[in-house]
mmCIF file of C-alpha atoms in Angstrom:
data_model
loop_
_atom_site.group_PDB
_atom_site.id
_atom_site.type_symbol
_atom_site.label_atom_id
_atom_site.label_comp_id
_atom_site.label_asym_id
_atom_site.label_seq_id
_atom_site.Cartn_x
_atom_site.Cartn_y
_atom_site.Cartn_z
ATOM 1 C CA MET A 1 1.732 -103.408 -19.433
ATOM 2 C CA SER A 2 2.252 -107.066 -19.641
ATOM 3 C CA SER A 3 0.420 -109.217 -22.056
ATOM 4 C CA GLU A 4 -1.257 -110.915 -19.024
ATOM 5 C CA SER A 5 -3.093 -107.797 -18.127
ATOM 6 C CA SER A 6 -3.816 -106.451 -21.642
ATOM 7 C CA PRO A 7 -7.333 -104.948 -22.323
ATOM 8 C CA SER A 8 -8.150 -108.130 -24.262
ATOM 9 C CA THR A 9 -7.156 -110.513 -21.438
ATOM 10 C CA LEU A 10 -9.122 -108.442 -19.084
ATOM 11 C CA THR A 11 -12.221 -108.350 -21.084
ATOM 12 C CA ASP A 12 -11.864 -112.264 -21.710
ATOM 13 C CA ALA A 13 -11.668 -112.783 -17.834
ATOM 14 C CA TRP A 14 -14.743 -110.405 -17.310
ATOM 15 C CA VAL A 15 -16.732 -112.299 -19.881
ATOM 16 C CA ARG A 16 -15.762 -115.721 -18.316
ATOM 17 C CA ASN A 17 -16.630 -114.577 -14.936
ATOM 18 C CA SER A 18 -19.913 -112.852 -15.995
ATOM 19 C CA THR A 19 -20.886 -115.923 -18.004
ATOM 20 C CA TYR A 20 -20.145 -118.145 -15.037
ATOM 21 C CA PHE A 21 -22.147 -116.018 -12.656
ATOM 22 C CA LEU A 22 -25.144 -115.877 -14.984
ATOM 23 C CA ASP A 23 -25.058 -119.685 -15.467
ATOM 24 C CA SER A 24 -24.985 -120.143 -11.814
ATOM 25 C CA VAL A 25 -28.039 -117.757 -11.332
ATOM 26 C CA LEU A 26 -30.025 -119.557 -14.042
ATOM 27 C CA ALA A 27 -29.241 -123.096 -12.630
ATOM 28 C CA ALA A 28 -30.299 -121.971 -9.147
ATOM 29 C CA ASN A 29 -33.518 -120.489 -10.599
ATOM 30 C CA ARG A 30 -34.273 -123.758 -12.465
ATOM 31 C CA ALA A 31 -33.607 -125.772 -9.386
ATOM 32 C CA THR A 32 -35.837 -123.630 -7.357
ATOM 33 C CA LEU A 33 -38.631 -123.857 -9.918
ATOM 34 C CA ALA A 34 -38.188 -127.611 -10.285
ATOM 35 C CA ALA A 35 -38.536 -127.958 -6.500
ATOM 36 C CA PHE A 36 -41.940 -126.214 -6.793
ATOM 37 C CA GLY A 37 -42.830 -128.797 -9.556
ATOM 38 C CA VAL A 38 -42.439 -126.211 -12.595
ATOM 39 C CA ASP A 39 -41.367 -127.841 -15.670
ATOM 40 C CA THR A 40 -38.084 -125.942 -16.753
ATOM 41 C CA ASP A 41 -37.161 -127.954 -19.717
ATOM 42 C CA GLY A 42 -38.455 -126.214 -22.900
ATOM 43 C CA ASP A 43 -36.165 -128.229 -25.059
ATOM 44 C CA VAL A 44 -38.118 -130.647 -27.452
ATOM 45 C CA ASP A 45 -36.204 -133.859 -28.686
ATOM 46 C CA ALA A 46 -36.481 -135.168 -32.269
ATOM 47 C CA GLY A 47 -39.637 -137.120 -32.835
ATOM 48 C CA GLU A 48 -41.102 -135.878 -29.374
ATOM 49 C CA GLU A 49 -44.794 -135.278 -29.241
ATOM 50 C CA ARG A 50 -46.449 -133.273 -26.471
ATOM 51 C CA PRO A 51 -49.894 -134.073 -25.021
ATOM 52 C CA GLU A 52 -51.065 -130.534 -25.968
ATOM 53 C CA TRP A 53 -50.303 -131.156 -29.606
ATOM 54 C CA THR A 54 -52.896 -132.952 -32.097
ATOM 55 C CA VAL A 55 -51.496 -134.645 -35.040
ATOM 56 C CA GLU A 56 -53.566 -136.596 -37.632
ATOM 57 C CA LEU A 57 -51.998 -138.221 -40.722
ATOM 58 C CA THR A 58 -53.983 -140.187 -43.429
ATOM 59 C CA GLU A 59 -51.106 -142.295 -44.698
ATOM 60 C CA GLU A 60 -48.069 -143.485 -42.577
ATOM 61 C CA ARG A 61 -46.051 -145.071 -45.343
ATOM 62 C CA ARG A 62 -43.933 -142.760 -47.605
ATOM 63 C CA ASP A 63 -44.193 -145.082 -50.585
ATOM 64 C CA ALA A 64 -48.115 -145.107 -50.423
ATOM 65 C CA LEU A 65 -48.790 -141.309 -50.208
ATOM 66 C CA ALA A 66 -50.924 -140.000 -52.975
ATOM 67 C CA VAL A 67 -53.019 -136.985 -53.926
ATOM 68 C CA GLY A 68 -55.625 -136.271 -51.301
ATOM 69 C CA ASP A 69 -53.457 -137.566 -48.355
ATOM 70 C CA LYS A 70 -53.374 -135.062 -45.454
ATOM 71 C CA VAL A 71 -51.422 -134.201 -42.408
ATOM 72 C CA THR A 72 -52.813 -131.707 -39.725
ATOM 73 C CA PHE A 73 -51.037 -130.239 -36.634
ATOM 74 C CA SER A 74 -52.661 -128.325 -33.962
ATOM 75 C CA LYS A 75 -51.593 -126.395 -30.875
ATOM 76 C CA ARG A 76 -52.307 -123.366 -28.776
ATOM 77 C CA LEU A 77 -50.158 -120.421 -29.355
ATOM 78 C CA THR A 78 -49.323 -119.151 -25.970
ATOM 79 C CA ASP A 79 -47.785 -115.896 -24.597
ATOM 80 C CA ASP A 80 -44.714 -117.917 -23.920
ATOM 81 C CA ASP A 81 -44.669 -119.161 -27.495
ATOM 82 C CA VAL A 82 -44.796 -115.364 -28.737
ATOM 83 C CA ARG A 83 -42.113 -114.228 -26.369
ATOM 84 C CA ALA A 84 -39.863 -117.319 -27.121
ATOM 85 C CA PHE A 85 -40.145 -116.545 -30.927
ATOM 86 C CA ALA A 86 -39.356 -112.918 -30.515
ATOM 87 C CA ALA A 87 -36.306 -113.651 -28.478
ATOM 88 C CA ALA A 88 -35.296 -116.356 -31.051
ATOM 89 C CA SER A 89 -35.980 -114.198 -34.112
ATOM 90 C CA GLY A 90 -35.335 -110.901 -32.942
ATOM 91 C CA ASP A 91 -38.752 -109.733 -34.157
ATOM 92 C CA THR A 92 -39.790 -107.420 -31.071
ATOM 93 C CA ASN A 93 -42.659 -105.655 -32.998
ATOM 94 C CA PRO A 94 -44.723 -104.148 -29.803
ATOM 95 C CA LEU A 95 -47.863 -105.371 -31.643
ATOM 96 C CA HIS A 96 -47.020 -108.844 -30.349
ATOM 97 C CA LEU A 97 -45.429 -107.978 -27.080
ATOM 98 C CA ASP A 98 -46.900 -104.821 -25.609
ATOM 99 C CA ASP A 99 -50.590 -104.965 -24.490
ATOM 100 C CA GLU A 100 -50.938 -101.113 -24.303
ATOM 101 C CA TYR A 101 -49.576 -100.599 -27.793
ATOM 102 C CA ALA A 102 -51.376 -103.303 -29.468
ATOM 103 C CA GLU A 103 -54.737 -102.146 -27.996
ATOM 104 C CA SER A 104 -54.338 -98.823 -29.963
ATOM 105 C CA THR A 105 -53.803 -100.703 -33.273
ATOM 106 C CA MET A 106 -56.418 -101.821 -35.745
ATOM 107 C CA PHE A 107 -56.258 -105.348 -34.072
ATOM 108 C CA GLY A 108 -57.019 -103.911 -30.671
ATOM 109 C CA GLU A 109 -55.025 -106.559 -28.874
ATOM 110 C CA ARG A 110 -51.585 -108.467 -29.087
ATOM 111 C CA ILE A 111 -51.416 -110.914 -31.973
ATOM 112 C CA VAL A 112 -49.248 -113.861 -32.882
ATOM 113 C CA HIS A 113 -46.441 -113.196 -35.063
ATOM 114 C CA GLY A 114 -47.400 -114.242 -38.791
ATOM 115 C CA THR A 115 -44.283 -116.306 -39.284
ATOM 116 C CA LEU A 116 -44.794 -118.198 -36.003
ATOM 117 C CA VAL A 117 -48.209 -118.955 -37.144
ATOM 118 C CA SER A 118 -47.039 -120.170 -40.526
ATOM 119 C CA GLY A 119 -44.373 -122.315 -38.611
ATOM 120 C CA LEU A 120 -47.208 -124.570 -37.854
ATOM 121 C CA ILE A 121 -47.163 -125.493 -41.553
ATOM 122 C CA SER A 122 -43.844 -126.878 -41.121
ATOM 123 C CA ALA A 123 -44.735 -128.642 -37.931
ATOM 124 C CA ALA A 124 -47.432 -130.391 -39.886
ATOM 125 C CA LEU A 125 -45.018 -131.367 -42.921
ATOM 126 C CA ALA A 126 -42.548 -132.674 -40.480
ATOM 127 C CA ARG A 127 -44.875 -135.357 -39.618
ATOM 128 C CA LEU A 128 -45.081 -136.803 -43.000
ATOM 129 C CA PRO A 129 -43.331 -140.167 -43.482
ATOM 130 C CA GLY A 130 -39.651 -139.990 -44.390
ATOM 131 C CA LEU A 131 -37.081 -137.221 -44.426
ATOM 132 C CA VAL A 132 -39.006 -134.015 -45.338
ATOM 133 C CA ILE A 133 -37.238 -131.432 -47.417
ATOM 134 C CA TYR A 134 -38.868 -128.093 -47.790
ATOM 135 C CA LEU A 135 -38.381 -126.861 -51.359
ATOM 136 C CA SER A 136 -40.885 -123.770 -51.453
ATOM 137 C CA GLN A 137 -43.700 -122.295 -49.614
ATOM 138 C CA ASP A 138 -46.078 -119.484 -50.697
ATOM 139 C CA GLU A 139 -48.363 -117.974 -48.264
ATOM 140 C CA GLU A 140 -51.238 -115.449 -48.135
ATOM 141 C CA PHE A 141 -52.122 -113.965 -44.822
ATOM 142 C CA HIS A 142 -55.833 -113.560 -44.308
ATOM 143 C CA ASN A 143 -56.573 -113.085 -40.424
ATOM 144 C CA PRO A 144 -54.632 -112.454 -37.294
ATOM 145 C CA VAL A 145 -54.260 -115.064 -34.574
ATOM 146 C CA ALA A 146 -54.843 -113.954 -31.178
ATOM 147 C CA ILE A 147 -52.474 -115.109 -28.283
ATOM 148 C CA GLY A 148 -54.069 -118.161 -26.486
ATOM 149 C CA ASP A 149 -55.841 -119.277 -29.831
ATOM 150 C CA ARG A 150 -55.602 -123.010 -30.762
ATOM 151 C CA VAL A 151 -54.503 -123.103 -34.484
ATOM 152 C CA THR A 152 -54.600 -125.994 -36.965
ATOM 153 C CA ALA A 153 -52.247 -126.459 -40.093
ATOM 154 C CA GLU A 154 -53.505 -128.791 -42.708
ATOM 155 C CA CYS A 155 -51.570 -129.816 -45.608
ATOM 156 C CA GLU A 156 -53.030 -131.942 -48.307
ATOM 157 C CA ILE A 157 -51.246 -133.446 -51.365
ATOM 158 C CA VAL A 158 -52.566 -132.042 -54.335
ATOM 159 C CA GLU A 159 -49.993 -133.058 -56.996
ATOM 160 C CA ASP A 160 -47.509 -135.778 -57.291
ATOM 161 C CA LEU A 161 -44.415 -134.062 -59.114
ATOM 162 C CA GLY A 162 -42.414 -137.364 -59.391
ATOM 163 C CA GLU A 163 -39.160 -138.073 -57.858
ATOM 164 C CA SER A 164 -40.613 -138.148 -54.461
ATOM 165 C CA ARG A 165 -41.695 -134.337 -54.774
ATOM 166 C CA TYR A 166 -45.132 -133.362 -53.795
ATOM 167 C CA ARG A 167 -47.165 -130.026 -54.173
ATOM 168 C CA LEU A 168 -49.560 -129.537 -51.051
ATOM 169 C CA ARG A 169 -52.230 -126.991 -50.335
ATOM 170 C CA THR A 170 -51.461 -125.568 -46.893
ATOM 171 C CA THR A 171 -53.904 -123.780 -44.612
ATOM 172 C CA VAL A 172 -53.691 -122.562 -40.994
ATOM 173 C CA THR A 173 -57.061 -122.047 -39.289
ATOM 174 C CA SER A 174 -58.035 -120.449 -36.017
ATOM 175 C CA GLY A 175 -61.548 -121.641 -35.163
ATOM 176 C CA ASP A 176 -63.596 -120.980 -38.237
ATOM 177 C CA GLU A 177 -61.308 -118.266 -39.639
ATOM 178 C CA THR A 178 -58.505 -118.824 -42.134
ATOM 179 C CA ALA A 179 -55.308 -117.131 -41.017
ATOM 180 C CA ILE A 180 -53.026 -118.475 -43.822
ATOM 181 C CA ASP A 181 -53.528 -120.050 -47.081
ATOM 182 C CA GLY A 182 -50.865 -121.150 -49.572
ATOM 183 C CA GLU A 183 -49.041 -124.189 -51.002
ATOM 184 C CA ALA A 184 -45.712 -125.919 -50.425
ATOM 185 C CA VAL A 185 -43.484 -128.059 -52.284
ATOM 186 C CA VAL A 186 -41.684 -130.767 -50.259
ATOM 187 C CA MET A 187 -39.413 -133.796 -51.185
ATOM 188 C CA LEU A 188 -39.511 -137.057 -49.145
ATOM 189 C CA ASP A 189 -36.464 -138.842 -49.109
ATOM 190 C CA GLU A 190 -35.547 -142.016 -47.137
ATOM 191 C CA PRO A 191 -34.677 -141.247 -43.427
#
């Protein structure tokens, strides 16, 4: 057997051809969806805001932040968000993905991954002025979030720790219910 037809060379060729084929199919599907006016670009660019997101910030200057300043971030957590998170994280718990299974649980329906819900805290903190560096996060989960709920993360500075470090109270609410309560420590540096 020559080196040109070794199992590893054949495997490499098969992977290359399969990847090319799948990429072509995906490109064709994206083109078809775009032709029907369906947005196929799920990518988000740095600093991008989407119309369905709501952001409120009490202070926009890093050097003026003080105890009591807040940032909030709100968005609806959709089935697409849950499925994308499951694919990205590998958390395929049927509680989040399988209607029939979830109906038999204490929740009675599919719910959003807790870590996805807590990600809204990070989204809120990312809107603080300057380069936000997460140092720690403590969380308590109180109530589940149903798929389709609009949730709001609120982060309030409760202590200036010096050296551009702040301790913040963090909460995520869904309607009148607190889903997550906790605190974070961040450092805000020059961008």
